[in-house]
PDB file of C-alpha atoms and ligand atoms in Angstrom:
ATOM      1  CA  MET A   1     -52.662 -56.778 -50.695  1.00 73.00           C
ATOM      2  CA  THR A   2     -51.617 -60.148 -50.200  1.00 92.00           C
ATOM      3  CA  ARG A   3     -52.703 -62.030 -47.383  1.00 98.00           C
ATOM      4  CA  THR A   4     -49.103 -63.511 -45.783  1.00 98.00           C
ATOM      5  CA  VAL A   5     -49.921 -67.521 -44.213  1.00 98.00           C
ATOM      6  CA  TYR A   6     -47.950 -69.582 -41.970  1.00 98.00           C
ATOM      7  CA  VAL A   7     -46.297 -73.458 -43.909  1.00 98.00           C
ATOM      8  CA  ASN A   8     -43.070 -75.048 -41.675  1.00 97.00           C
ATOM      9  CA  GLY A   9     -41.636 -72.732 -40.078  1.00 97.00           C
ATOM     10  CA  SER A  10     -41.875 -69.813 -42.574  1.00 98.00           C
ATOM     11  CA  PHE A  11     -44.743 -66.572 -43.406  1.00 98.00           C
ATOM     12  CA  VAL A  12     -44.619 -66.504 -46.803  1.00 98.00           C
ATOM     13  CA  ALA A  13     -47.401 -64.596 -49.587  1.00 98.00           C
ATOM     14  CA  GLU A  14     -50.573 -66.090 -49.952  1.00 98.00           C
ATOM     15  CA  ASP A  15     -48.627 -67.236 -53.787  1.00 97.00           C
ATOM     16  CA  GLU A  16     -46.080 -68.478 -52.421  1.00 96.00           C
ATOM     17  CA  ALA A  17     -47.176 -71.160 -50.245  1.00 97.00           C
ATOM     18  CA  CYS A  18     -46.325 -74.543 -50.714  1.00 97.00           C
ATOM     19  CA  ILE A  19     -47.071 -78.016 -49.179  1.00 97.00           C
ATOM     20  CA  SER A  20     -46.285 -81.351 -51.509  1.00 97.00           C
ATOM     21  CA  ILE A  21     -48.580 -83.387 -53.083  1.00 98.00           C
ATOM     22  CA  PHE A  22     -47.526 -85.951 -50.890  1.00 98.00           C
ATOM     23  CA  ASP A  23     -48.891 -84.708 -48.560  1.00 98.00           C
ATOM     24  CA  ARG A  24     -50.984 -86.971 -46.150  1.00 98.00           C
ATOM     25  CA  GLY A  25     -53.671 -84.173 -45.801  1.00 98.00           C
ATOM     26  CA  PHE A  26     -54.210 -84.443 -49.239  1.00 98.00           C
ATOM     27  CA  LEU A  27     -54.133 -87.344 -50.351  1.00 98.00           C
ATOM     28  CA  PHE A  28     -56.442 -88.721 -47.257  1.00 98.00           C
ATOM     29  CA  ALA A  29     -57.430 -85.777 -44.877  1.00 98.00           C
ATOM     30  CA  ASP A  30     -54.919 -87.002 -42.622  1.00 98.00           C
ATOM     31  CA  ALA A  31     -55.325 -84.248 -41.139  1.00 98.00           C
ATOM     32  CA  VAL A  32     -56.489 -81.978 -38.413  1.00 98.00           C
ATOM     33  CA  TYR A  33     -57.014 -77.917 -37.988  1.00 98.00           C
ATOM     34  CA  GLU A  34     -58.744 -75.937 -35.509  1.00 98.00           C
ATOM     35  CA  VAL A  35     -60.472 -71.901 -36.389  1.00 98.00           C
ATOM     36  CA  THR A  36     -60.027 -69.351 -33.449  1.00 98.00           C
ATOM     37  CA  SER A  37     -61.815 -66.009 -34.993  1.00 98.00           C
ATOM     38  CA  VAL A  38     -60.333 -62.814 -33.867  1.00 98.00           C
ATOM     39  CA  LEU A  39     -61.642 -59.313 -32.149  1.00 98.00           C
ATOM     40  CA  ASP A  40     -60.452 -56.447 -31.431  1.00 98.00           C
ATOM     41  CA  GLY A  41     -57.377 -58.035 -33.118  1.00 98.00           C
ATOM     42  CA  ARG A  42     -57.101 -61.456 -30.146  1.00 98.00           C
ATOM     43  CA  LEU A  43     -57.894 -64.318 -29.625  1.00 98.00           C
ATOM     44  CA  ILE A  44     -61.165 -65.770 -28.173  1.00 98.00           C
ATOM     45  CA  ASP A  45     -60.648 -68.537 -26.476  1.00 98.00           C
ATOM     46  CA  PHE A  46     -57.241 -69.645 -27.588  1.00 98.00           C
ATOM     47  CA  ALA A  47     -56.272 -72.100 -24.769  1.00 98.00           C
ATOM     48  CA  GLY A  48     -59.271 -74.173 -25.560  1.00 98.00           C
ATOM     49  CA  HIS A  49     -58.590 -74.556 -28.801  1.00 98.00           C
ATOM     50  CA  MET A  50     -55.517 -75.533 -28.170  1.00 98.00           C
ATOM     51  CA  LYS A  51     -56.929 -77.885 -25.788  1.00 98.00           C
ATOM     52  CA  ARG A  52     -59.212 -79.551 -28.397  1.00 98.00           C
ATOM     53  CA  LEU A  53     -55.376 -79.718 -30.799  1.00 98.00           C
ATOM     54  CA  ALA A  54     -54.078 -82.190 -28.475  1.00 98.00           C
ATOM     55  CA  ARG A  55     -56.837 -84.059 -27.804  1.00 98.00           C
ATOM     56  CA  SER A  56     -56.759 -84.274 -31.968  1.00 98.00           C
ATOM     57  CA  LEU A  57     -53.749 -85.093 -31.875  1.00 98.00           C
ATOM     58  CA  ARG A  58     -53.465 -87.368 -29.848  1.00 98.00           C
ATOM     59  CA  GLU A  59     -56.559 -89.545 -30.856  1.00 98.00           C
ATOM     60  CA  LEU A  60     -54.355 -89.943 -33.671  1.00 98.00           C
ATOM     61  CA  SER A  61     -50.902 -90.704 -32.627  1.00 97.00           C
ATOM     62  CA  MET A  62     -49.563 -87.444 -34.600  1.00 97.00           C
ATOM     63  CA  PRO A  63     -46.994 -85.045 -33.430  1.00 96.00           C
ATOM     64  CA  ALA A  64     -47.484 -82.542 -32.103  1.00 97.00           C
ATOM     65  CA  PRO A  65     -45.599 -79.707 -35.247  1.00 96.00           C
ATOM     66  CA  ALA A  66     -44.892 -76.959 -32.208  1.00 97.00           C
ATOM     67  CA  ASP A  67     -45.776 -75.706 -28.484  1.00 97.00           C
ATOM     68  CA  GLU A  68     -48.482 -74.040 -27.519  1.00 97.00           C
ATOM     69  CA  ALA A  69     -46.264 -70.752 -26.990  1.00 98.00           C
ATOM     70  CA  ALA A  70     -44.960 -71.342 -30.027  1.00 98.00           C
ATOM     71  CA  LEU A  71     -48.547 -72.111 -31.917  1.00 98.00           C
ATOM     72  CA  LEU A  72     -49.566 -68.798 -29.557  1.00 98.00           C
ATOM     73  CA  GLU A  73     -46.953 -66.529 -31.222  1.00 98.00           C
ATOM     74  CA  ILE A  74     -46.982 -67.477 -34.583  1.00 98.00           C
ATOM     75  CA  HIS A  75     -51.086 -66.769 -34.138  1.00 98.00           C
ATOM     76  CA  ARG A  76     -49.962 -63.283 -33.072  1.00 98.00           C
ATOM     77  CA  GLU A  77     -47.797 -62.961 -35.843  1.00 98.00           C
ATOM     78  CA  LEU A  78     -49.736 -63.865 -38.447  1.00 98.00           C
ATOM     79  CA  VAL A  79     -52.432 -61.191 -36.631  1.00 98.00           C
ATOM     80  CA  ARG A  80     -50.480 -58.833 -36.417  1.00 98.00           C
ATOM     81  CA  LEU A  81     -48.753 -58.951 -39.896  1.00 98.00           C
ATOM     82  CA  ASN A  82     -52.210 -59.014 -41.718  1.00 98.00           C
ATOM     83  CA  ASP A  83     -54.010 -56.759 -39.414  1.00 98.00           C
ATOM     84  CA  VAL A  84     -56.535 -58.907 -39.238  1.00 98.00           C
ATOM     85  CA  VAL A  85     -59.160 -57.245 -36.480  1.00 98.00           C
ATOM     86  CA  GLU A  86     -61.588 -59.051 -36.654  1.00 98.00           C
ATOM     87  CA  GLY A  87     -61.636 -62.627 -39.035  1.00 98.00           C
ATOM     88  CA  LEU A  88     -60.531 -66.103 -38.385  1.00 98.00           C
ATOM     89  CA  VAL A  89     -57.185 -67.754 -37.758  1.00 98.00           C
ATOM     90  CA  TYR A  90     -57.244 -71.478 -39.772  1.00 99.00           C
ATOM     91  CA  LEU A  91     -54.175 -73.498 -37.755  1.00 98.00           C
ATOM     92  CA  GLN A  92     -54.689 -77.449 -39.749  1.00 98.00           C
ATOM     93  CA  VAL A  93     -51.402 -79.754 -38.617  1.00 98.00           C
ATOM     94  CA  SER A  94     -51.276 -82.655 -41.678  1.00 98.00           C
ATOM     95  CA  ARG A  95     -48.989 -85.979 -40.982  1.00 98.00           C
ATOM     96  CA  GLY A  96     -47.005 -84.275 -43.535  1.00 98.00           C
ATOM     97  CA  ALA A  97     -45.333 -86.295 -46.820  1.00 98.00           C
ATOM     98  CA  ALA A  98     -44.512 -90.070 -48.095  1.00 97.00           C
ATOM     99  CA  GLU A  99     -45.044 -92.465 -50.783  1.00 97.00           C
ATOM    100  CA  ARG A 100     -49.233 -92.709 -50.858  1.00 98.00           C
ATOM    101  CA  ASP A 101     -49.411 -95.696 -48.811  1.00 98.00           C
ATOM    102  CA  PHE A 102     -52.443 -96.236 -46.592  1.00 98.00           C
ATOM    103  CA  ALA A 103     -49.512 -97.408 -43.673  1.00 98.00           C
ATOM    104  CA  TRP A 104     -48.526 -94.245 -42.221  1.00 97.00           C
ATOM    105  CA  GLY A 105     -44.381 -94.108 -40.898  1.00 95.00           C
ATOM    106  CA  VAL A 106     -44.015 -93.715 -37.002  1.00 91.00           C
ATOM    107  CA  ASP A 107     -41.650 -91.617 -38.067  1.00 93.00           C
ATOM    108  CA  MET A 108     -43.575 -88.471 -40.331  1.00 96.00           C
ATOM    109  CA  GLN A 109     -42.324 -85.352 -40.086  1.00 96.00           C
ATOM    110  CA  PRO A 110     -46.193 -83.394 -39.830  1.00 98.00           C
ATOM    111  CA  SER A 111     -46.657 -79.940 -41.637  1.00 98.00           C
ATOM    112  CA  LEU A 112     -48.201 -76.552 -39.770  1.00 98.00           C
ATOM    113  CA  VAL A 113     -49.779 -75.058 -42.414  1.00 98.00           C
ATOM    114  CA  MET A 114     -52.122 -71.200 -41.024  1.00 98.00           C
ATOM    115  CA  PHE A 115     -53.606 -68.018 -42.053  1.00 98.00           C
ATOM    116  CA  THR A 116     -56.356 -65.502 -41.610  1.00 98.00           C
ATOM    117  CA  GLN A 117     -59.412 -64.854 -42.758  1.00 98.00           C
ATOM    118  CA  SER A 118     -60.759 -60.631 -42.408  1.00 98.00           C
ATOM    119  CA  LYS A 119     -64.275 -60.389 -41.850  1.00 97.00           C
ATOM    120  CA  PRO A 120     -66.977 -58.687 -39.968  1.00 96.00           C
ATOM    121  CA  LEU A 121     -68.466 -62.116 -37.243  1.00 97.00           C
ATOM    122  CA  ILE A 122     -69.550 -58.914 -34.002  1.00 96.00           C
ATOM    123  CA  ALA A 123     -71.845 -57.334 -37.558  1.00 94.00           C
ATOM    124  CA  ASN A 124     -72.786 -60.626 -39.063  1.00 95.00           C
ATOM    125  CA  PRO A 125     -76.107 -59.489 -40.720  1.00 95.00           C
ATOM    126  CA  LEU A 126     -77.543 -63.364 -40.383  1.00 96.00           C
ATOM    127  CA  ALA A 127     -77.608 -62.944 -36.700  1.00 96.00           C
ATOM    128  CA  ALA A 128     -80.128 -60.190 -37.642  1.00 96.00           C
ATOM    129  CA  THR A 129     -82.827 -63.047 -39.092  1.00 97.00           C
ATOM    130  CA  GLY A 130     -81.074 -65.626 -38.326  1.00 98.00           C
ATOM    131  CA  VAL A 131     -80.508 -69.200 -40.096  1.00 98.00           C
ATOM    132  CA  ARG A 132     -82.928 -71.129 -41.869  1.00 98.00           C
ATOM    133  CA  VAL A 133     -82.450 -75.216 -42.436  1.00 98.00           C
ATOM    134  CA  ILE A 134     -83.259 -77.682 -43.174  1.00 98.00           C
ATOM    135  CA  THR A 135     -82.188 -81.728 -41.634  1.00 98.00           C
ATOM    136  CA  TRP A 136     -80.390 -83.584 -43.618  1.00 98.00           C
ATOM    137  CA  PRO A 137     -78.883 -87.719 -42.817  1.00 98.00           C
ATOM    138  CA  ASP A 138     -76.012 -88.137 -40.592  1.00 98.00           C
ATOM    139  CA  GLN A 139     -73.675 -89.964 -42.933  1.00 98.00           C
ATOM    140  CA  ARG A 140     -70.442 -88.658 -41.727  1.00 98.00           C
ATOM    141  CA  TRP A 141     -68.195 -91.754 -39.440  1.00 98.00           C
ATOM    142  CA  GLY A 142     -68.562 -92.563 -36.266  1.00 97.00           C
ATOM    143  CA  ARG A 143     -65.064 -89.694 -34.826  1.00 98.00           C
ATOM    144  CA  ARG A 144     -66.476 -86.383 -34.825  1.00 98.00           C
ATOM    145  CA  ASP A 145     -65.035 -85.859 -32.081  1.00 98.00           C
ATOM    146  CA  ILE A 146     -61.800 -85.495 -33.904  1.00 98.00           C
ATOM    147  CA  LYS A 147     -61.487 -82.405 -35.569  1.00 98.00           C
ATOM    148  CA  THR A 148     -60.187 -83.434 -39.173  1.00 98.00           C
ATOM    149  CA  VAL A 149     -60.191 -81.829 -42.166  1.00 98.00           C
ATOM    150  CA  GLN A 150     -63.083 -84.671 -43.857  1.00 98.00           C
ATOM    151  CA  LEU A 151     -65.462 -82.618 -44.182  1.00 98.00           C
ATOM    152  CA  LEU A 152     -66.663 -83.391 -48.076  1.00 98.00           C
ATOM    153  CA  TYR A 153     -70.213 -84.259 -46.462  1.00 98.00           C
ATOM    154  CA  SER A 154     -70.865 -81.923 -44.508  1.00 98.00           C
ATOM    155  CA  SER A 155     -70.253 -79.557 -47.320  1.00 98.00           C
ATOM    156  CA  LEU A 156     -72.583 -81.963 -49.217  1.00 98.00           C
ATOM    157  CA  ALA A 157     -75.015 -80.832 -46.126  1.00 98.00           C
ATOM    158  CA  LYS A 158     -74.029 -77.054 -46.452  1.00 98.00           C
ATOM    159  CA  MET A 159     -74.896 -77.122 -50.240  1.00 98.00           C
ATOM    160  CA  ALA A 160     -78.283 -79.518 -50.367  1.00 98.00           C
ATOM    161  CA  ALA A 161     -78.886 -76.589 -47.873  1.00 98.00           C
ATOM    162  CA  LYS A 162     -78.220 -73.494 -50.427  1.00 98.00           C
ATOM    163  CA  GLU A 163     -80.270 -75.113 -52.736  1.00 98.00           C
ATOM    164  CA  GLN A 164     -83.161 -74.713 -50.736  1.00 98.00           C
ATOM    165  CA  GLY A 165     -82.514 -71.569 -49.589  1.00 98.00           C
ATOM    166  CA  CYS A 166     -81.349 -71.993 -46.341  1.00 98.00           C
ATOM    167  CA  GLY A 167     -78.210 -71.384 -44.474  1.00 98.00           C
ATOM    168  CA  ASP A 168     -77.069 -74.420 -43.224  1.00 98.00           C
ATOM    169  CA  ALA A 169     -78.257 -78.173 -42.304  1.00 98.00           C
ATOM    170  CA  TRP A 170     -79.015 -79.282 -39.266  1.00 98.00           C
ATOM    171  CA  LEU A 171     -76.912 -83.144 -39.553  1.00 98.00           C
ATOM    172  CA  VAL A 172     -79.535 -86.372 -38.037  1.00 98.00           C
ATOM    173  CA  GLU A 173     -78.619 -89.694 -36.893  1.00 98.00           C
ATOM    174  CA  ASP A 174     -81.613 -92.523 -35.870  1.00 98.00           C
ATOM    175  CA  GLY A 175     -83.716 -89.949 -36.242  1.00 97.00           C
ATOM    176  CA  LEU A 176     -82.056 -87.311 -33.406  1.00 98.00           C
ATOM    177  CA  VAL A 177     -80.040 -83.701 -33.803  1.00 98.00           C
ATOM    178  CA  THR A 178     -76.764 -84.884 -33.459  1.00 98.00           C
ATOM    179  CA  GLU A 179     -74.940 -80.588 -34.659  1.00 98.00           C
ATOM    180  CA  GLY A 180     -74.991 -78.360 -37.873  1.00 98.00           C
ATOM    181  CA  THR A 181     -73.165 -79.024 -41.096  1.00 98.00           C
ATOM    182  CA  SER A 182     -69.666 -76.546 -39.051  1.00 98.00           C
ATOM    183  CA  ASN A 183     -71.536 -75.809 -35.023  1.00 98.00           C
ATOM    184  CA  ASN A 184     -73.354 -77.381 -32.502  1.00 99.00           C
ATOM    185  CA  ALA A 185     -77.136 -77.631 -32.401  1.00 99.00           C
ATOM    186  CA  TRP A 186     -78.741 -76.139 -29.332  1.00 99.00           C
ATOM    187  CA  ILE A 187     -83.151 -75.434 -29.003  1.00 98.00           C
ATOM    188  CA  VAL A 188     -84.255 -73.257 -25.783  1.00 98.00           C
ATOM    189  CA  THR A 189     -87.686 -75.322 -23.967  1.00 98.00           C
ATOM    190  CA  ARG A 190     -91.045 -73.640 -23.835  1.00 97.00           C
ATOM    191  CA  ASP A 191     -89.812 -73.642 -20.409  1.00 97.00           C
ATOM    192  CA  GLY A 192     -85.835 -71.332 -21.100  1.00 97.00           C
ATOM    193  CA  VAL A 193     -84.795 -74.886 -20.836  1.00 98.00           C
ATOM    194  CA  LEU A 194     -81.984 -74.902 -23.096  1.00 98.00           C
ATOM    195  CA  VAL A 195     -80.933 -78.769 -24.999  1.00 98.00           C
ATOM    196  CA  THR A 196     -77.644 -79.709 -26.627  1.00 98.00           C
ATOM    197  CA  ARG A 197     -76.321 -82.898 -27.098  1.00 98.00           C
ATOM    198  CA  GLY A 198     -73.718 -84.127 -24.811  1.00 98.00           C
ATOM    199  CA  LEU A 199     -70.515 -84.947 -25.918  1.00 98.00           C
ATOM    200  CA  SER A 200     -69.352 -88.259 -27.328  1.00 98.00           C
ATOM    201  CA  HIS A 201     -67.770 -89.604 -30.484  1.00 98.00           C
ATOM    202  CA  ASP A 202     -71.181 -88.644 -32.526  1.00 98.00           C
ATOM    203  CA  ILE A 203     -70.721 -84.732 -32.321  1.00 98.00           C
ATOM    204  CA  LEU A 204     -67.929 -81.921 -32.052  1.00 98.00           C
ATOM    205  CA  HIS A 205     -66.574 -80.813 -28.349  1.00 98.00           C
ATOM    206  CA  GLY A 206     -67.383 -77.530 -29.492  1.00 98.00           C
ATOM    207  CA  ILE A 207     -64.936 -74.610 -27.722  1.00 98.00           C
ATOM    208  CA  THR A 208     -68.249 -72.042 -28.095  1.00 98.00           C
ATOM    209  CA  ARG A 209     -70.157 -74.672 -26.894  1.00 98.00           C
ATOM    210  CA  ALA A 210     -68.413 -75.124 -23.406  1.00 98.00           C
ATOM    211  CA  ALA A 211     -68.641 -71.069 -23.434  1.00 98.00           C
ATOM    212  CA  VAL A 212     -72.000 -70.597 -23.826  1.00 98.00           C
ATOM    213  CA  MET A 213     -73.278 -73.573 -21.287  1.00 98.00           C
ATOM    214  CA  ARG A 214     -71.255 -71.690 -18.449  1.00 97.00           C
ATOM    215  CA  LEU A 215     -71.798 -67.969 -19.421  1.00 97.00           C
ATOM    216  CA  ALA A 216     -75.676 -69.708 -19.232  1.00 98.00           C
ATOM    217  CA  GLY A 217     -74.939 -71.011 -15.541  1.00 96.00           C
ATOM    218  CA  GLU A 218     -73.575 -67.965 -14.727  1.00 96.00           C
ATOM    219  CA  ALA A 219     -77.655 -66.496 -16.438  1.00 95.00           C
ATOM    220  CA  GLN A 220     -79.338 -68.653 -14.023  1.00 96.00           C
ATOM    221  CA  ILE A 221     -80.672 -70.335 -17.060  1.00 97.00           C
ATOM    222  CA  LYS A 222     -81.521 -73.624 -16.720  1.00 98.00           C
ATOM    223  CA  VAL A 223     -78.948 -76.138 -19.816  1.00 98.00           C
ATOM    224  CA  GLU A 224     -79.519 -79.939 -20.299  1.00 98.00           C
ATOM    225  CA  GLU A 225     -77.369 -82.374 -22.178  1.00 98.00           C
ATOM    226  CA  ARG A 226     -79.178 -84.654 -24.119  1.00 98.00           C
ATOM    227  CA  PRO A 227     -80.169 -85.241 -27.515  1.00 98.00           C
ATOM    228  CA  PHE A 228     -83.384 -84.147 -29.115  1.00 98.00           C
ATOM    229  CA  THR A 229     -85.743 -85.258 -32.175  1.00 98.00           C
ATOM    230  CA  VAL A 230     -86.186 -82.715 -34.888  1.00 98.00           C
ATOM    231  CA  ALA A 231     -89.815 -82.427 -34.574  1.00 98.00           C
ATOM    232  CA  GLU A 232     -89.341 -81.215 -30.620  1.00 98.00           C
ATOM    233  CA  ALA A 233     -86.699 -78.807 -32.330  1.00 98.00           C
ATOM    234  CA  GLN A 234     -89.845 -78.305 -34.236  1.00 98.00           C
ATOM    235  CA  GLU A 235     -91.937 -77.089 -31.531  1.00 98.00           C
ATOM    236  CA  ALA A 236     -89.209 -75.405 -29.169  1.00 98.00           C
ATOM    237  CA  ALA A 237     -88.961 -71.399 -28.452  1.00 98.00           C
ATOM    238  CA  GLU A 238     -86.286 -71.283 -30.368  1.00 98.00           C
ATOM    239  CA  ALA A 239     -83.187 -72.444 -31.117  1.00 98.00           C
ATOM    240  CA  PHE A 240     -79.101 -71.665 -32.667  1.00 98.00           C
ATOM    241  CA  SER A 241     -75.878 -73.044 -33.164  1.00 98.00           C
ATOM    242  CA  THR A 242     -73.000 -71.872 -32.274  1.00 98.00           C
ATOM    243  CA  SER A 243     -69.958 -72.083 -33.255  1.00 98.00           C
ATOM    244  CA  ALA A 244     -66.276 -70.307 -33.675  1.00 98.00           C
ATOM    245  CA  SER A 245     -66.799 -68.657 -37.007  1.00 97.00           C
ATOM    246  CA  ALA A 246     -70.413 -67.617 -35.748  1.00 98.00           C
ATOM    247  CA  PHE A 247     -70.505 -67.442 -32.442  1.00 98.00           C
ATOM    248  CA  VAL A 248     -74.515 -67.971 -30.826  1.00 98.00           C
ATOM    249  CA  MET A 249     -76.381 -67.963 -33.991  1.00 98.00           C
ATOM    250  CA  PRO A 250     -80.413 -67.931 -34.088  1.00 98.00           C
ATOM    251  CA  VAL A 251     -81.557 -70.835 -35.800  1.00 98.00           C
ATOM    252  CA  VAL A 252     -85.651 -68.920 -37.026  1.00 98.00           C
ATOM    253  CA  ALA A 253     -86.653 -71.987 -38.830  1.00 98.00           C
ATOM    254  CA  ILE A 254     -86.654 -75.840 -39.540  1.00 98.00           C
ATOM    255  CA  ASP A 255     -87.634 -77.704 -42.856  1.00 98.00           C
ATOM    256  CA  GLY A 256     -90.173 -74.709 -43.112  1.00 98.00           C
ATOM    257  CA  VAL A 257     -91.261 -74.432 -39.502  1.00 98.00           C
ATOM    258  CA  GLU A 258     -90.558 -71.830 -38.378  1.00 98.00           C
ATOM    259  CA  LEU A 259     -90.226 -70.960 -34.301  1.00 98.00           C
ATOM    260  CA  GLY A 260     -92.177 -68.551 -32.759  1.00 92.00           C
ATOM    261  CA  ASP A 261     -92.772 -65.831 -34.504  1.00 94.00           C
ATOM    262  CA  GLY A 262     -89.598 -66.872 -37.233  1.00 96.00           C
ATOM    263  CA  LYS A 263     -86.869 -64.020 -36.040  1.00 97.00           C
ATOM    264  CA  PRO A 264     -84.259 -64.815 -33.608  1.00 98.00           C
ATOM    265  CA  GLY A 265     -85.802 -65.390 -30.382  1.00 97.00           C
ATOM    266  CA  PRO A 266     -84.711 -63.332 -26.738  1.00 97.00           C
ATOM    267  CA  VAL A 267     -82.522 -66.242 -24.736  1.00 97.00           C
ATOM    268  CA  ALA A 268     -80.300 -66.890 -28.080  1.00 98.00           C
ATOM    269  CA  ARG A 269     -79.257 -62.319 -29.001  1.00 97.00           C
ATOM    270  CA  ARG A 270     -78.917 -62.193 -24.512  1.00 97.00           C
ATOM    271  CA  LEU A 271     -76.285 -65.311 -25.300  1.00 98.00           C
ATOM    272  CA  ARG A 272     -75.212 -64.190 -28.043  1.00 98.00           C
ATOM    273  CA  GLU A 273     -74.939 -60.315 -26.112  1.00 98.00           C
ATOM    274  CA  ILE A 274     -73.326 -62.367 -23.279  1.00 98.00           C
ATOM    275  CA  TYR A 275     -71.085 -64.338 -25.075  1.00 98.00           C
ATOM    276  CA  VAL A 276     -69.720 -61.338 -27.257  1.00 98.00           C
ATOM    277  CA  GLU A 277     -68.944 -59.659 -24.472  1.00 98.00           C
ATOM    278  CA  GLU A 278     -67.155 -62.032 -22.599  1.00 97.00           C
ATOM    279  CA  SER A 279     -65.309 -63.154 -24.986  1.00 97.00           C
ATOM    280  CA  ARG A 280     -64.210 -59.504 -25.127  1.00 96.00           C
ATOM    281  CA  ARG A 281     -62.993 -58.876 -22.124  1.00 96.00           C
ATOM    282  CA  ALA A 282     -61.245 -62.680 -21.860  1.00 96.00           C
ATOM    283  CA  ALA A 283     -59.224 -62.587 -25.262  1.00 97.00           C
ATOM    284  CA  VAL A 284     -55.540 -63.390 -25.715  1.00 97.00           C
TER     285      VAL A 284
HETATM  286  N1  PDD B 301     -66.605 -76.074 -37.344  1.00 69.52           N
HETATM  287  N2  PDD B 301     -69.614 -78.764 -34.772  1.00 69.52           N
HETATM  288  C1  PDD B 301     -68.645 -79.022 -36.653  1.00 69.52           C
HETATM  289  C2  PDD B 301     -68.674 -80.340 -37.291  1.00 69.52           C
HETATM  290  C3  PDD B 301     -67.547 -77.656 -36.220  1.00 69.52           C
HETATM  291  O1  PDD B 301     -67.572 -77.990 -38.043  1.00 69.52           O
HETATM  292  C4  PDD B 301     -68.063 -77.033 -35.619  1.00 69.52           C
HETATM  293  C5  PDD B 301     -66.827 -75.866 -35.692  1.00 69.52           C
HETATM  294  C6  PDD B 301     -67.961 -76.958 -34.507  1.00 69.52           C
HETATM  295  C7  PDD B 301     -67.999 -75.576 -33.482  1.00 69.52           C
HETATM  296  O2  PDD B 301     -67.211 -76.084 -32.881  1.00 69.52           O
HETATM  297  P1  PDD B 301     -66.281 -74.355 -32.732  1.00 69.52           P
HETATM  298  O3  PDD B 301     -67.494 -73.614 -31.002  1.00 69.52           O
HETATM  299  O4  PDD B 301     -65.545 -74.973 -32.051  1.00 69.52           O
HETATM  300  O5  PDD B 301     -65.955 -73.374 -33.225  1.00 69.52           O
HETATM  301  C8  PDD B 301     -69.028 -77.909 -33.869  1.00 69.52           C
HETATM  302  C9  PDD B 301     -65.002 -74.456 -37.799  1.00 69.52           C
HETATM  303  C10 PDD B 301     -65.407 -73.177 -37.047  1.00 69.52           C
HETATM  304  C11 PDD B 301     -65.104 -75.006 -38.438  1.00 69.52           C
HETATM  305  O6  PDD B 301     -64.880 -75.490 -39.742  1.00 69.52           O
HETATM  306  O7  PDD B 301     -65.090 -73.534 -40.231  1.00 69.52           O
END
């Protein structure tokens, strides 16, 4: 079955979807994106993703291609047309197509592209084993809070991790962990306190991060928003990452140093359960 995707107002077969080679997303990575997960055929934290999308667009002076209600309808229609029970919806807005020029025209028409990916998210086998990560210098640009499609550096870091038999890289700047290649990084101290870097231009303001922070508070787990070093992470009781595509994902080793017994820890496992349960309940 071919997938149906969405391109600028039309639902079309994926091999018929068409975008100009002059699109600034293609030539300049002048585009922003969102990834929203789907459980039971419903969207997880849709409002949060739309709020962040609006912020990314605003920070880049890019007009919105459609309002939130219209975007919700397109998400739902794509999920329906592709029979997605569990998986992801990818949305990308680019500034649009124009003659190649570093400066953009202020009246450009943005381009909107969306597609689905069906995949098991809850029964992700990595959730049972946990992920081993390497650390890698964070050499991305200084506005990581804007969710742009400039993902080449993150892809290089992920490939370096794979070459070393690991599942991901945690990026490090000035000795402190910023975030994972496509997720936010957390540790659980030996006193049971959750630690994750505070919000700034240095990291993406994860929607899953915000939800886990709220749920941890409700479960009476203390959370500290502050940077941590690689050494502190290696000495922690547990570690995990959060993202829309992997929810709460246990991290069991950092640069070859195993955390605890080298298996997913109880706090990460519990938070994953609570997150999935709450998300399912609030899905739209
Ligand atoms: N990535 N940090 C980075 C650099 C990310 O790319 C992501 C998400 C996150 C977590 O954000 P959220 O909880 O809102 O998904 C943090 C998505 C899933 C991706 O690129 O596929």
